[in-house]
PDB file of C-alpha atoms in Angstrom:
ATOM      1  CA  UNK A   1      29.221 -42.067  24.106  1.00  0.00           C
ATOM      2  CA  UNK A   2      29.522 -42.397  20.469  1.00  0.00           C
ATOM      3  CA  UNK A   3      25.740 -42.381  20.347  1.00  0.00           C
ATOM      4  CA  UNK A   4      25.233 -39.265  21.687  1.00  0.00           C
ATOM      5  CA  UNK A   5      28.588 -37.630  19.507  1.00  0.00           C
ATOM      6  CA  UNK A   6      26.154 -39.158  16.811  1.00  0.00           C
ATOM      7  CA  UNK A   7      23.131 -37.282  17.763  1.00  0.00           C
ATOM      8  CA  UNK A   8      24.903 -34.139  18.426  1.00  0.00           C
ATOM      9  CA  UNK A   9      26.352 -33.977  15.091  1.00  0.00           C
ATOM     10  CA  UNK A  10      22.740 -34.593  13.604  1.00  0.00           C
ATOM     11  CA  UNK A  11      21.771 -31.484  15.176  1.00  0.00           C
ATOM     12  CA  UNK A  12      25.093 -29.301  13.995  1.00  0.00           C
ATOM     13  CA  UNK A  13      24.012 -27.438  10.985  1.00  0.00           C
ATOM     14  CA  UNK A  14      27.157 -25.963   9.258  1.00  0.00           C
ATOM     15  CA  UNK A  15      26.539 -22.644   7.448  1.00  0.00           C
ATOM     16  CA  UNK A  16      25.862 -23.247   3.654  1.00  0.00           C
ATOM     17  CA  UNK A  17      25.347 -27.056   3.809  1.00  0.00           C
ATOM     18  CA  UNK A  18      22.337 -28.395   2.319  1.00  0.00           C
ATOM     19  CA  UNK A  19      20.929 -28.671   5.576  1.00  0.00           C
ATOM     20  CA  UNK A  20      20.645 -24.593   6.379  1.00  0.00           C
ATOM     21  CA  UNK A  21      19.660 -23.964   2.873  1.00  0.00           C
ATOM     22  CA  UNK A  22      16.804 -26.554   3.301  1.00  0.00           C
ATOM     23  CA  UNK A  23      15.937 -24.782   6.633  1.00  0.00           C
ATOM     24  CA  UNK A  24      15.743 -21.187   4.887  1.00  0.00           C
ATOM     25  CA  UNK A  25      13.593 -22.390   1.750  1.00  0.00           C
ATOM     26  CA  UNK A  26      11.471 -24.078   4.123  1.00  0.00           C
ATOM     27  CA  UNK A  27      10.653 -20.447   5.803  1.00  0.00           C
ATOM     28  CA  UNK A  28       9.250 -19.612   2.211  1.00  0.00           C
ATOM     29  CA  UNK A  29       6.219 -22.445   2.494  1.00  0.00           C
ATOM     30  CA  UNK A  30       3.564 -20.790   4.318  1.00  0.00           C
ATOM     31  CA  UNK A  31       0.831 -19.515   1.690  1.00  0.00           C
ATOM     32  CA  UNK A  32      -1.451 -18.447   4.427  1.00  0.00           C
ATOM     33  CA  UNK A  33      -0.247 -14.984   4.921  1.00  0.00           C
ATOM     34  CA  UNK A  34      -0.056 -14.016   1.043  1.00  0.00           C
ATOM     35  CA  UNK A  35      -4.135 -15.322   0.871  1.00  0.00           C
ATOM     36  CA  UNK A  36      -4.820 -13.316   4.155  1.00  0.00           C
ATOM     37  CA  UNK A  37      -3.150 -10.259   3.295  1.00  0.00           C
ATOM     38  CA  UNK A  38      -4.831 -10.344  -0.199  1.00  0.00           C
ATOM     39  CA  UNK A  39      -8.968 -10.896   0.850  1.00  0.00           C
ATOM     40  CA  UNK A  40      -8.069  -8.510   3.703  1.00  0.00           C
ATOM     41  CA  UNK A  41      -7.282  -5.720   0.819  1.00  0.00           C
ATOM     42  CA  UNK A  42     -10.506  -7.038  -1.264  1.00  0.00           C
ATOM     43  CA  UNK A  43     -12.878  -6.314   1.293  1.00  0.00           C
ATOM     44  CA  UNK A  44     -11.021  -2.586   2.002  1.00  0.00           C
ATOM     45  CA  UNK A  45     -11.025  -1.968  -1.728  1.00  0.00           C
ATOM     46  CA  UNK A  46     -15.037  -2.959  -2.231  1.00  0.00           C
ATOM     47  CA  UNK A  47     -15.921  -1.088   0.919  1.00  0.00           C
ATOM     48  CA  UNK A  48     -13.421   2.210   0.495  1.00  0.00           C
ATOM     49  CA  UNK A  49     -13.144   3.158  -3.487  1.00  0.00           C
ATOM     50  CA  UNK A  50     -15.869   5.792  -3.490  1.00  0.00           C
ATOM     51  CA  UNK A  51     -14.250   8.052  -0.711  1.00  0.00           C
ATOM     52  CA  UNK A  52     -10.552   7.027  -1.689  1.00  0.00           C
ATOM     53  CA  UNK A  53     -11.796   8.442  -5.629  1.00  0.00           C
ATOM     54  CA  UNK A  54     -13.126  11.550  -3.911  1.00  0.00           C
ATOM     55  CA  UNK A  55     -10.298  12.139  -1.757  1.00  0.00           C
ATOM     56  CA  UNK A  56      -8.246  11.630  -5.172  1.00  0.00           C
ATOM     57  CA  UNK A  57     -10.031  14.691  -6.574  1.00  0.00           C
ATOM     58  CA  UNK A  58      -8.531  16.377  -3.765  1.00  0.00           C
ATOM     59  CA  UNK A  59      -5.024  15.511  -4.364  1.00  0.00           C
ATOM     60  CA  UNK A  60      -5.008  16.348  -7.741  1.00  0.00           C
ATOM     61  CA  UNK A  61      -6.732  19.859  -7.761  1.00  0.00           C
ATOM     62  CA  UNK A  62      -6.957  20.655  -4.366  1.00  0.00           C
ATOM     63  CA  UNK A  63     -10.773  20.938  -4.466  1.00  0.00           C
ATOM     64  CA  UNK A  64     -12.792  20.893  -1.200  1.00  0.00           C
ATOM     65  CA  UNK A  65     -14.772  17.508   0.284  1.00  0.00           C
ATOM     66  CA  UNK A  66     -18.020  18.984  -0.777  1.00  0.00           C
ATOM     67  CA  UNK A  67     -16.702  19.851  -4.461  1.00  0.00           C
ATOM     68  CA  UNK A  68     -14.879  16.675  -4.550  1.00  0.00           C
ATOM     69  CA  UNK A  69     -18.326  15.140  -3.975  1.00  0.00           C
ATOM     70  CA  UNK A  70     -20.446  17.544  -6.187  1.00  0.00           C
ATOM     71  CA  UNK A  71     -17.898  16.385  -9.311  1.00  0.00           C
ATOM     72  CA  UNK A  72     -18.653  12.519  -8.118  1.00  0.00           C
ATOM     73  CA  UNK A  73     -22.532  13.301  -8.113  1.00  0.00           C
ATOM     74  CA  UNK A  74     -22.355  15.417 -11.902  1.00  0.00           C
ATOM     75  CA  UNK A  75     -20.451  12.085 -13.033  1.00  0.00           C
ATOM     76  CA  UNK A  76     -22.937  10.185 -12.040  1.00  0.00           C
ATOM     77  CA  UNK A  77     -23.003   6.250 -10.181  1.00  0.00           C
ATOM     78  CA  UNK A  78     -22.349   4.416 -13.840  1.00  0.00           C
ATOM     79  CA  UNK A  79     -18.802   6.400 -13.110  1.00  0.00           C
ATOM     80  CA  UNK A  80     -18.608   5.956  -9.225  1.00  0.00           C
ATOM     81  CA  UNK A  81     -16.798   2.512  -9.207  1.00  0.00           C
ATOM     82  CA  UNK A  82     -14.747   3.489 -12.642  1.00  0.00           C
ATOM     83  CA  UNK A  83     -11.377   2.612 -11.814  1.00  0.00           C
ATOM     84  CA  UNK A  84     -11.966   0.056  -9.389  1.00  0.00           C
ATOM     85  CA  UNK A  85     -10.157  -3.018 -11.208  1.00  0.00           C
ATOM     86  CA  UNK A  86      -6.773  -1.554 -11.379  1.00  0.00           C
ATOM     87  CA  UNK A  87      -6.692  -1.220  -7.243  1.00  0.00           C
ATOM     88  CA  UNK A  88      -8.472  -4.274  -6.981  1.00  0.00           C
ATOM     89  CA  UNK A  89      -5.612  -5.438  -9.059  1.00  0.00           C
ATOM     90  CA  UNK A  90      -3.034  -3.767  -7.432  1.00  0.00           C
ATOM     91  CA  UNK A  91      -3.821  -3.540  -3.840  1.00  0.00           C
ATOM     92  CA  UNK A  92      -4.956  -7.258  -3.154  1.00  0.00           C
ATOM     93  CA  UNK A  93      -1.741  -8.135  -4.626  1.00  0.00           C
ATOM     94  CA  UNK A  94       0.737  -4.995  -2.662  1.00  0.00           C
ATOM     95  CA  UNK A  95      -1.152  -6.420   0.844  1.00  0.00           C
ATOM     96  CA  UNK A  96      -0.419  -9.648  -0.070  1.00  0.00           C
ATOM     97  CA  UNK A  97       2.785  -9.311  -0.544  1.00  0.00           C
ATOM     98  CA  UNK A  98       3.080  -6.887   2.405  1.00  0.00           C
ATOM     99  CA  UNK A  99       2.401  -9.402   4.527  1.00  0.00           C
ATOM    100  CA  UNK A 100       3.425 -12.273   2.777  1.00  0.00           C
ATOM    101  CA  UNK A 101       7.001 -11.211   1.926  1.00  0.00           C
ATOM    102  CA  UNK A 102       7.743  -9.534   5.507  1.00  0.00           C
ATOM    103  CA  UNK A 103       7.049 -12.775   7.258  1.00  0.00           C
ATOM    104  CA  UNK A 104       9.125 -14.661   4.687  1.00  0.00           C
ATOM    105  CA  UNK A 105      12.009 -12.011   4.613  1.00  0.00           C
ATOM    106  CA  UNK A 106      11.811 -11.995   8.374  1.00  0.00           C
ATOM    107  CA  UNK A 107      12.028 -15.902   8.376  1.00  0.00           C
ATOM    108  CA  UNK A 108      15.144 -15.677   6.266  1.00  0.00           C
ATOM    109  CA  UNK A 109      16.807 -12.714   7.925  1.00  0.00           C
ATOM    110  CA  UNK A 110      16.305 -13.986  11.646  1.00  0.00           C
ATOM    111  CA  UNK A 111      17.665 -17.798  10.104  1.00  0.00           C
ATOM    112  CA  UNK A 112      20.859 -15.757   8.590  1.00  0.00           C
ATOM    113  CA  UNK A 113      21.907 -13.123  10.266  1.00  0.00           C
ATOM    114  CA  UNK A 114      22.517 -12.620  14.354  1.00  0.00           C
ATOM    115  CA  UNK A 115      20.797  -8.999  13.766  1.00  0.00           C
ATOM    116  CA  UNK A 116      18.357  -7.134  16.906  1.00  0.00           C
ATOM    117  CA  UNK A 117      14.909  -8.036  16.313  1.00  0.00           C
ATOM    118  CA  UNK A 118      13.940  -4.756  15.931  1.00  0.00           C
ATOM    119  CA  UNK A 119      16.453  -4.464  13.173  1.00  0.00           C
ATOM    120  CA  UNK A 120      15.784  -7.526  11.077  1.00  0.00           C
ATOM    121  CA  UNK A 121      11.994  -6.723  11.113  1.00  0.00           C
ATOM    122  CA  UNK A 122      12.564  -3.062  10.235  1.00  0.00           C
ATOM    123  CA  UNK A 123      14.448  -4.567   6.998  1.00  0.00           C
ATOM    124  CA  UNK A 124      12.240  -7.039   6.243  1.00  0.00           C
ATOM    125  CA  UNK A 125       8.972  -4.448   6.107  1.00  0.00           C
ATOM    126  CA  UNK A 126      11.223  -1.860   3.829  1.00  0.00           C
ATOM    127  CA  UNK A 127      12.437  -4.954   1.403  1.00  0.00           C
ATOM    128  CA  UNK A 128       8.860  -6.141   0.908  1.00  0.00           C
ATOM    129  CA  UNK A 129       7.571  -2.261   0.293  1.00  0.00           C
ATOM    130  CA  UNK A 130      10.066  -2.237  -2.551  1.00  0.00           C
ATOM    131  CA  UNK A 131       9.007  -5.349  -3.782  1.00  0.00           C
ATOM    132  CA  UNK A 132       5.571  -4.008  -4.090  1.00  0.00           C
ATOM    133  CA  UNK A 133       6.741  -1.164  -6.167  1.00  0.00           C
ATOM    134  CA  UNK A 134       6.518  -3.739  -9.068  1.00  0.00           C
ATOM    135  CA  UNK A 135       2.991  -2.945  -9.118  1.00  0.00           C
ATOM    136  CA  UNK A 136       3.406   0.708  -9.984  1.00  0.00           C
ATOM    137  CA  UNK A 137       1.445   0.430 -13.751  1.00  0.00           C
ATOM    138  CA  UNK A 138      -1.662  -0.447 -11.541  1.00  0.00           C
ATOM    139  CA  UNK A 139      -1.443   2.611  -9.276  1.00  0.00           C
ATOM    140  CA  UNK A 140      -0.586   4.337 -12.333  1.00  0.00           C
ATOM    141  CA  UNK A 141      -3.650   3.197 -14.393  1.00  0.00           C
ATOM    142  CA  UNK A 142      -5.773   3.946 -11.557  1.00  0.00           C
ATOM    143  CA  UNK A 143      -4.382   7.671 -11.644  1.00  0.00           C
ATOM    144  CA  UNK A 144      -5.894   7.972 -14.845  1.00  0.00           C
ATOM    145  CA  UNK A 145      -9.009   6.365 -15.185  1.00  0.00           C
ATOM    146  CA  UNK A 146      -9.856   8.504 -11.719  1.00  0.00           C
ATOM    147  CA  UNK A 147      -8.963  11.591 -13.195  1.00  0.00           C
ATOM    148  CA  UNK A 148     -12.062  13.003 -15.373  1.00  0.00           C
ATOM    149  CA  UNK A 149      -9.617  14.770 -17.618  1.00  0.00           C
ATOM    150  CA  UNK A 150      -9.262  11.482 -19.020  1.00  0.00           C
ATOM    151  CA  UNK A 151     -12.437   9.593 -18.917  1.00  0.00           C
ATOM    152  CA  UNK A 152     -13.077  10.427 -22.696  1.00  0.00           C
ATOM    153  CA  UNK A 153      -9.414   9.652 -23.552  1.00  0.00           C
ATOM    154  CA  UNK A 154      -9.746   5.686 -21.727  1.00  0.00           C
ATOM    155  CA  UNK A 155     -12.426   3.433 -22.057  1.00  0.00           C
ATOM    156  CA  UNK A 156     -11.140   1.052 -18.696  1.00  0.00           C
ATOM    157  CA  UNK A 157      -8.194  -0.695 -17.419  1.00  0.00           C
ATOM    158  CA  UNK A 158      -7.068  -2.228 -20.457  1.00  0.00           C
ATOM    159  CA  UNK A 159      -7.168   0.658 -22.854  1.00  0.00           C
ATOM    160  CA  UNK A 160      -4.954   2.566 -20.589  1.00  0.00           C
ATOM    161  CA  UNK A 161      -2.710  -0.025 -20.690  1.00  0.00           C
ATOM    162  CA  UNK A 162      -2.784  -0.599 -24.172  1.00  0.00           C
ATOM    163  CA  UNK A 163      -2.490   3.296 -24.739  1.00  0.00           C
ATOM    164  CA  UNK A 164       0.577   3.765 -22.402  1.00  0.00           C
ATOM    165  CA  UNK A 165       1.965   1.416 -24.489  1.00  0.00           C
ATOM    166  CA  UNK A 166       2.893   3.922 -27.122  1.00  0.00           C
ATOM    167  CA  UNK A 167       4.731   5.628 -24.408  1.00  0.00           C
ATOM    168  CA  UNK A 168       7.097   3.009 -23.910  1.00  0.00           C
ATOM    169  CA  UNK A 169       7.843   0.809 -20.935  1.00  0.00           C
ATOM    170  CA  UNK A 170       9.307   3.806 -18.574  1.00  0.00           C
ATOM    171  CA  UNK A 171       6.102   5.674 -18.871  1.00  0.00           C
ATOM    172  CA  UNK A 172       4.348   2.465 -16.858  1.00  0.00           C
ATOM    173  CA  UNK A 173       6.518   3.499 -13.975  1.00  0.00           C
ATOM    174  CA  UNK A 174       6.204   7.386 -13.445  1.00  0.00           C
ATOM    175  CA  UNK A 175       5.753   7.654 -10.375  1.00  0.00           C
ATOM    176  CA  UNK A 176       7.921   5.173  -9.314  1.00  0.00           C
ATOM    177  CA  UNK A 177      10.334   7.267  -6.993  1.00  0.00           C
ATOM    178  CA  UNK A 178       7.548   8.783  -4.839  1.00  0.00           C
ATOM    179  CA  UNK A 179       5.899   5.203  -3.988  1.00  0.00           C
ATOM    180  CA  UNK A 180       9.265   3.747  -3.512  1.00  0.00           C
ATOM    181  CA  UNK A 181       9.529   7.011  -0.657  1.00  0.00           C
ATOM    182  CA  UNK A 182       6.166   5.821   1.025  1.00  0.00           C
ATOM    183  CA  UNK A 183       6.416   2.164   0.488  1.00  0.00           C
ATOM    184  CA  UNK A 184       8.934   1.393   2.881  1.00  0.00           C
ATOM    185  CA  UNK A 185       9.343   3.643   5.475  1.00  0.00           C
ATOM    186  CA  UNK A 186       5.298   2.931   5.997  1.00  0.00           C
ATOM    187  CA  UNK A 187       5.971  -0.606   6.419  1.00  0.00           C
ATOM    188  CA  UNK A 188       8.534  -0.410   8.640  1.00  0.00           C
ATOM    189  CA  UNK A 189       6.877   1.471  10.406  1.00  0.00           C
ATOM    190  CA  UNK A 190       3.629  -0.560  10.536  1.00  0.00           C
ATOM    191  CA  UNK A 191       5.295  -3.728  11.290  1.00  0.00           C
ATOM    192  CA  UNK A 192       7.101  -1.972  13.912  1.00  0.00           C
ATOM    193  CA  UNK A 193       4.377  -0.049  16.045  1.00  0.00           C
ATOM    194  CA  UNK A 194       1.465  -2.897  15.380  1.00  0.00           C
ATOM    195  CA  UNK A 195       2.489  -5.365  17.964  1.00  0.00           C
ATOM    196  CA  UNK A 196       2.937  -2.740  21.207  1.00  0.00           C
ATOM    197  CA  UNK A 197      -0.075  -0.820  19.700  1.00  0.00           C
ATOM    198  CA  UNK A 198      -2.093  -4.038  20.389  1.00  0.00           C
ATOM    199  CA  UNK A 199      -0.210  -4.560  23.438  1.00  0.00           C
ATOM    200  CA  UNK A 200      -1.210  -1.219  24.493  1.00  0.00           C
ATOM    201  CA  UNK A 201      -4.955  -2.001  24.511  1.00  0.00           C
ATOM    202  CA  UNK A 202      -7.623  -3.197  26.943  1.00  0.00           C
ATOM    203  CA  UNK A 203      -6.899  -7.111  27.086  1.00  0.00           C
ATOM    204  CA  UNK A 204      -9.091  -8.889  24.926  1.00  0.00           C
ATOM    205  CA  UNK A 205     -11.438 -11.349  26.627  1.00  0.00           C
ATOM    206  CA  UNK A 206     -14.304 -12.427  24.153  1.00  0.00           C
ATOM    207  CA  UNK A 207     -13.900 -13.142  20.431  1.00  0.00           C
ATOM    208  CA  UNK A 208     -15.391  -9.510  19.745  1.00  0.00           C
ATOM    209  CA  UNK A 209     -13.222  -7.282  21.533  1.00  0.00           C
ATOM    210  CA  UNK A 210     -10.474  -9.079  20.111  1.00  0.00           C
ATOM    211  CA  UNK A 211     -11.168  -8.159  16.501  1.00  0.00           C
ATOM    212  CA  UNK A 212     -12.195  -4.625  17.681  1.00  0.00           C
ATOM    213  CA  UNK A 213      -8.725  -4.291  19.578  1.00  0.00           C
ATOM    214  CA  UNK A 214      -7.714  -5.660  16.180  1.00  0.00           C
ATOM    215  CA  UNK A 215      -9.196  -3.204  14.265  1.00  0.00           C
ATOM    216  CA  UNK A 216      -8.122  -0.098  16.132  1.00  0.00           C
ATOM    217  CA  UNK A 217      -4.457  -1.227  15.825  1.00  0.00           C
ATOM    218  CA  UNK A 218      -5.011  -0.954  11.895  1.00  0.00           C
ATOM    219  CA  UNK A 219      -7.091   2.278  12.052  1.00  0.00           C
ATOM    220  CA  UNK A 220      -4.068   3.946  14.533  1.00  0.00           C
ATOM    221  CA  UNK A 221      -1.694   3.328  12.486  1.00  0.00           C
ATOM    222  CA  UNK A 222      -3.167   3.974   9.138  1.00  0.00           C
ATOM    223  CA  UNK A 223      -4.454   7.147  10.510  1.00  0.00           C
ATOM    224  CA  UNK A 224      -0.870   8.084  11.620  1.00  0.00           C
ATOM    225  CA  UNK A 225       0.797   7.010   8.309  1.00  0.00           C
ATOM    226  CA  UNK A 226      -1.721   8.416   6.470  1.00  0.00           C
ATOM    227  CA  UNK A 227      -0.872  12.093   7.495  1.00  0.00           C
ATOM    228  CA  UNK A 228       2.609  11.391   7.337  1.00  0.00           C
ATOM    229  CA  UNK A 229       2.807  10.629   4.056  1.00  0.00           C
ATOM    230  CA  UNK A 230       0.107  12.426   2.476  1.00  0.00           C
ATOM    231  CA  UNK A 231       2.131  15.363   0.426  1.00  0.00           C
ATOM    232  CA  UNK A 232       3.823  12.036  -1.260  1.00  0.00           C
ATOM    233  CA  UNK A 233       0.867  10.904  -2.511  1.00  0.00           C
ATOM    234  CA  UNK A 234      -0.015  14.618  -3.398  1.00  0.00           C
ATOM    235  CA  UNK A 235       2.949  14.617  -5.734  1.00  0.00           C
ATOM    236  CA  UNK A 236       2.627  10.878  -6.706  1.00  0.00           C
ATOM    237  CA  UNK A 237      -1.017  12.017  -7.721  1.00  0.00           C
ATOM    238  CA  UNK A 238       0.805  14.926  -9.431  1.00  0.00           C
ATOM    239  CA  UNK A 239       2.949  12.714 -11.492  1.00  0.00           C
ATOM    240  CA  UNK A 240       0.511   9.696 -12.741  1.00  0.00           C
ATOM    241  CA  UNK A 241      -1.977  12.305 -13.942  1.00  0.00           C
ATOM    242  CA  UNK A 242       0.827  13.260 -17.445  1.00  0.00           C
ATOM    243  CA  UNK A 243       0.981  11.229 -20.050  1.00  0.00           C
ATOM    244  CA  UNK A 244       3.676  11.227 -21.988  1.00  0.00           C
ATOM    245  CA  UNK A 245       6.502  14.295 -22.157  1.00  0.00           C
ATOM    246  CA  UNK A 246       9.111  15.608 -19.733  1.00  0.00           C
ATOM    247  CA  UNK A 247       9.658  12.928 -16.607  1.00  0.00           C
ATOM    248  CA  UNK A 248       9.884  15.952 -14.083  1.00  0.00           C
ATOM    249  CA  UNK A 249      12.039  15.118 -10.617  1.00  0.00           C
ATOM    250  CA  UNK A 250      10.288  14.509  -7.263  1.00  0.00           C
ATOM    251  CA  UNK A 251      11.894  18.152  -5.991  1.00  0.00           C
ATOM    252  CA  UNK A 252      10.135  19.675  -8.818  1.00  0.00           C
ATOM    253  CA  UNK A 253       6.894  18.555  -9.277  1.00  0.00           C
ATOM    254  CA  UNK A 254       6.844  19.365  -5.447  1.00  0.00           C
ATOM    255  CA  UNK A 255       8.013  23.135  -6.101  1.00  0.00           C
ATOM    256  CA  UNK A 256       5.721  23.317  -8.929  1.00  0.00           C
ATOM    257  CA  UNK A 257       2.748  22.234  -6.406  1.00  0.00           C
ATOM    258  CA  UNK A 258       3.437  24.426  -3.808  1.00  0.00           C
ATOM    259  CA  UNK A 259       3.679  27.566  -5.795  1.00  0.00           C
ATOM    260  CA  UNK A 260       0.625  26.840  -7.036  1.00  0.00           C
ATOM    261  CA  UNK A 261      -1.183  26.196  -3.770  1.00  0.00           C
ATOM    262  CA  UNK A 262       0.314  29.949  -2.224  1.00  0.00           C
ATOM    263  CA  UNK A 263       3.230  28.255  -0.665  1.00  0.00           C
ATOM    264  CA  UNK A 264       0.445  27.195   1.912  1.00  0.00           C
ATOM    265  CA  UNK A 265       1.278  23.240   3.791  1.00  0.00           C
ATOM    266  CA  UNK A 266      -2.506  23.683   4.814  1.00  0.00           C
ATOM    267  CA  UNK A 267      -3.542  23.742   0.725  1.00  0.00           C
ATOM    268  CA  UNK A 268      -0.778  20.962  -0.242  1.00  0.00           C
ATOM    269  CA  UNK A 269      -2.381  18.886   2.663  1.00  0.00           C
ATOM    270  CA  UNK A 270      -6.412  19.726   1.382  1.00  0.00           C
ATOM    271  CA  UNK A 271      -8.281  16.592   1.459  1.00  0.00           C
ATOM    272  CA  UNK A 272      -5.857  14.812   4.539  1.00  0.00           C
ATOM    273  CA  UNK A 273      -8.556  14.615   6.572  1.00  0.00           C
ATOM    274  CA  UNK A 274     -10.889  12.872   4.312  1.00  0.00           C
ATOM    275  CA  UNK A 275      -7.649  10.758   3.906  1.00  0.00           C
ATOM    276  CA  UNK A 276      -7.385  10.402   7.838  1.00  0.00           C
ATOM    277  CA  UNK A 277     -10.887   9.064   7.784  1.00  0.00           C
ATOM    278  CA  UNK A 278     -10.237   6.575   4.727  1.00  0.00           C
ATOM    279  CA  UNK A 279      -7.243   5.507   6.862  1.00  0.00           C
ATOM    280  CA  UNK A 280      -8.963   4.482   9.611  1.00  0.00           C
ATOM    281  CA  UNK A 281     -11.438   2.561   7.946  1.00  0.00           C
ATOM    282  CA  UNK A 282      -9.177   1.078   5.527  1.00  0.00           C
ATOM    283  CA  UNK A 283      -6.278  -0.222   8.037  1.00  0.00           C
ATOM    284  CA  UNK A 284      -9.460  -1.130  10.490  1.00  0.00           C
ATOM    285  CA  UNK A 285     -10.640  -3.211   7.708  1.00  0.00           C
ATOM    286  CA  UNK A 286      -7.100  -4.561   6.938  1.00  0.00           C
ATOM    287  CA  UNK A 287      -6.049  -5.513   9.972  1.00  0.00           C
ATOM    288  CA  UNK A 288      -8.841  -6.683  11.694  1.00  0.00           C
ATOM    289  CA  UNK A 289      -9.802  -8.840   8.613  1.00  0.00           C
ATOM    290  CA  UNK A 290      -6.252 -10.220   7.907  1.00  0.00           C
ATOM    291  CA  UNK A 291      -5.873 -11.460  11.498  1.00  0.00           C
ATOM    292  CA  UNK A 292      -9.570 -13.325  11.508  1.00  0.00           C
ATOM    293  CA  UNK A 293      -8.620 -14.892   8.311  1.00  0.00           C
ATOM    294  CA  UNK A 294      -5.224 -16.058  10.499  1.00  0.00           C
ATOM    295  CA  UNK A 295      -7.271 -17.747  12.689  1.00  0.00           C
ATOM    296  CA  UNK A 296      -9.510 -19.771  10.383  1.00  0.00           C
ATOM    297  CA  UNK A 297      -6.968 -20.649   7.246  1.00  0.00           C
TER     298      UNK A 297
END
């Protein structure tokens, strides 16, 4: 009897004693999701930066596809990967911690609070798209080593950095507000839908149909998210391109876009379905590569 009283206490884990804090921190030791998340987003990035540049030439001046690739041709292939390192920078490292950080915060959540599911997941995926909002100067750097306004003005990655500089530290950040406004919401969303997407499918029975069911679960829902939140990135796009004066609000620089597109959604959206395309290919890529790399690390 006072064996098993033993045994049973042994088990009892008391809210704030060593023994749940151990438990929590010990949700924060698996690596493998950070690595997989971030050579997921290096082979997206390596495959995807020429259309994702062209489709930024579309956000910014609301050219069409075949003027957004006429201005690619006239700068010529020395200029086509121009750009690449702050994404490559910045991307590996948001995916990484995309997927990284969700699993972690969802380890930690589900080990702390007697939340739905549904719920705990949903805050995990917006806390670890804010956490990636660290990353803004990247996104921000790539803004303006993409836009040809500029490519006189910066020599690469670090001399926009080093030229910001003069701007002081807020001017690393502009932009902050819209990516904070896609960041989250996206990942909840992601995180939500990508388990009954896959569930959804065909059943997998070889090793290839797997990855391909894989795939399309990415490409849906980076397709769907894309469109969603593509007049964000419009103004995001918008934003990044000043340097230096006035930090103009989200509502404005919105207002000031849609004026000048006629008040037309249909001109504000120009270049979403290059964006749709890049979507699919992108979150294919993603998601099909992150959950092979599951497998094998």
């Amino acid at each position: 009897m006072d064996t098993e009283a033993q045994n049973r206490s042994k088990d009892l884990v008391l809210p704030g004693s060593k023994q749940d804090l151990a438990q929590q921190i010990s949700c924060l030791g698996p690596t493998k999701y950070y690595i997989c998340g971030y050579f997921a987003a290096f082979t997206n990035i390596a495959t995807t930066f020429p259309i994702q540049k062209a489709l930024f030439r579309q956000q910014l001046y609301g050219v069409k596809t075949l003027e957004a690739v006429r201005q690619l041709k006239q700068d010529g292939f020395r200029l086509l990967y121009r750009g690449i390192l702050p994404p490559l920078l910045q991307k590996t490292t948001t995916v990484a911690l995309m997927f990284g950080l969700y699993e972690d915060f969802s380890c930690l959540l589900k080990r702390t609070t007697d939340g739905p599911e549904l719920l705990t997941r949903s805050v995990s995926a917006v806390l670890a798209g804010t956490a990636e909002a660290m990353l803004t100067p990247f996104e921000r750097v790539q803004t303006l080593l993409q836009d040809h306004r500029h490519h006189r003005r910066f020599t690469n990655t670090f001399d926009a950095f080093k030229a910001l500089k003069a701007y002081g530290f807020r001017e690393y950040y502009r932009g902050l507000l819209p990516i904070l406004l896609r960041n989250g919401p996206s990942n909840a969303l992601f995180f939500a839908l990508r388990g009954p997407i896959k569930e959804s499918l065909p059943e997998a029975t070889t090793y290839s149909t797997n990855v391909l069911n894989d795939f399309i679960c990415g490409a849906s829902l980076g397709s769907m998210l894309g469109i969603m939140f593509y007049p964000i990135n419009v103004v995001k796009a918008r934003m990044q391109s000043q340097v230096g004066g006035e930090f103009q609000s989200f509502t404005k620089v919105f207002m000031t876009i849609w004026r000048e597109r006629d008040g037309k959604l249909s001109n504000v959206m120009r270049g979403w379905h290059l964006n749709y395309h890049r979507s699919i290919l992108s979150w294919g890529i993603i998601n099909a590569t992150y959950e092979i790399l599951l497998k094998l690390i």
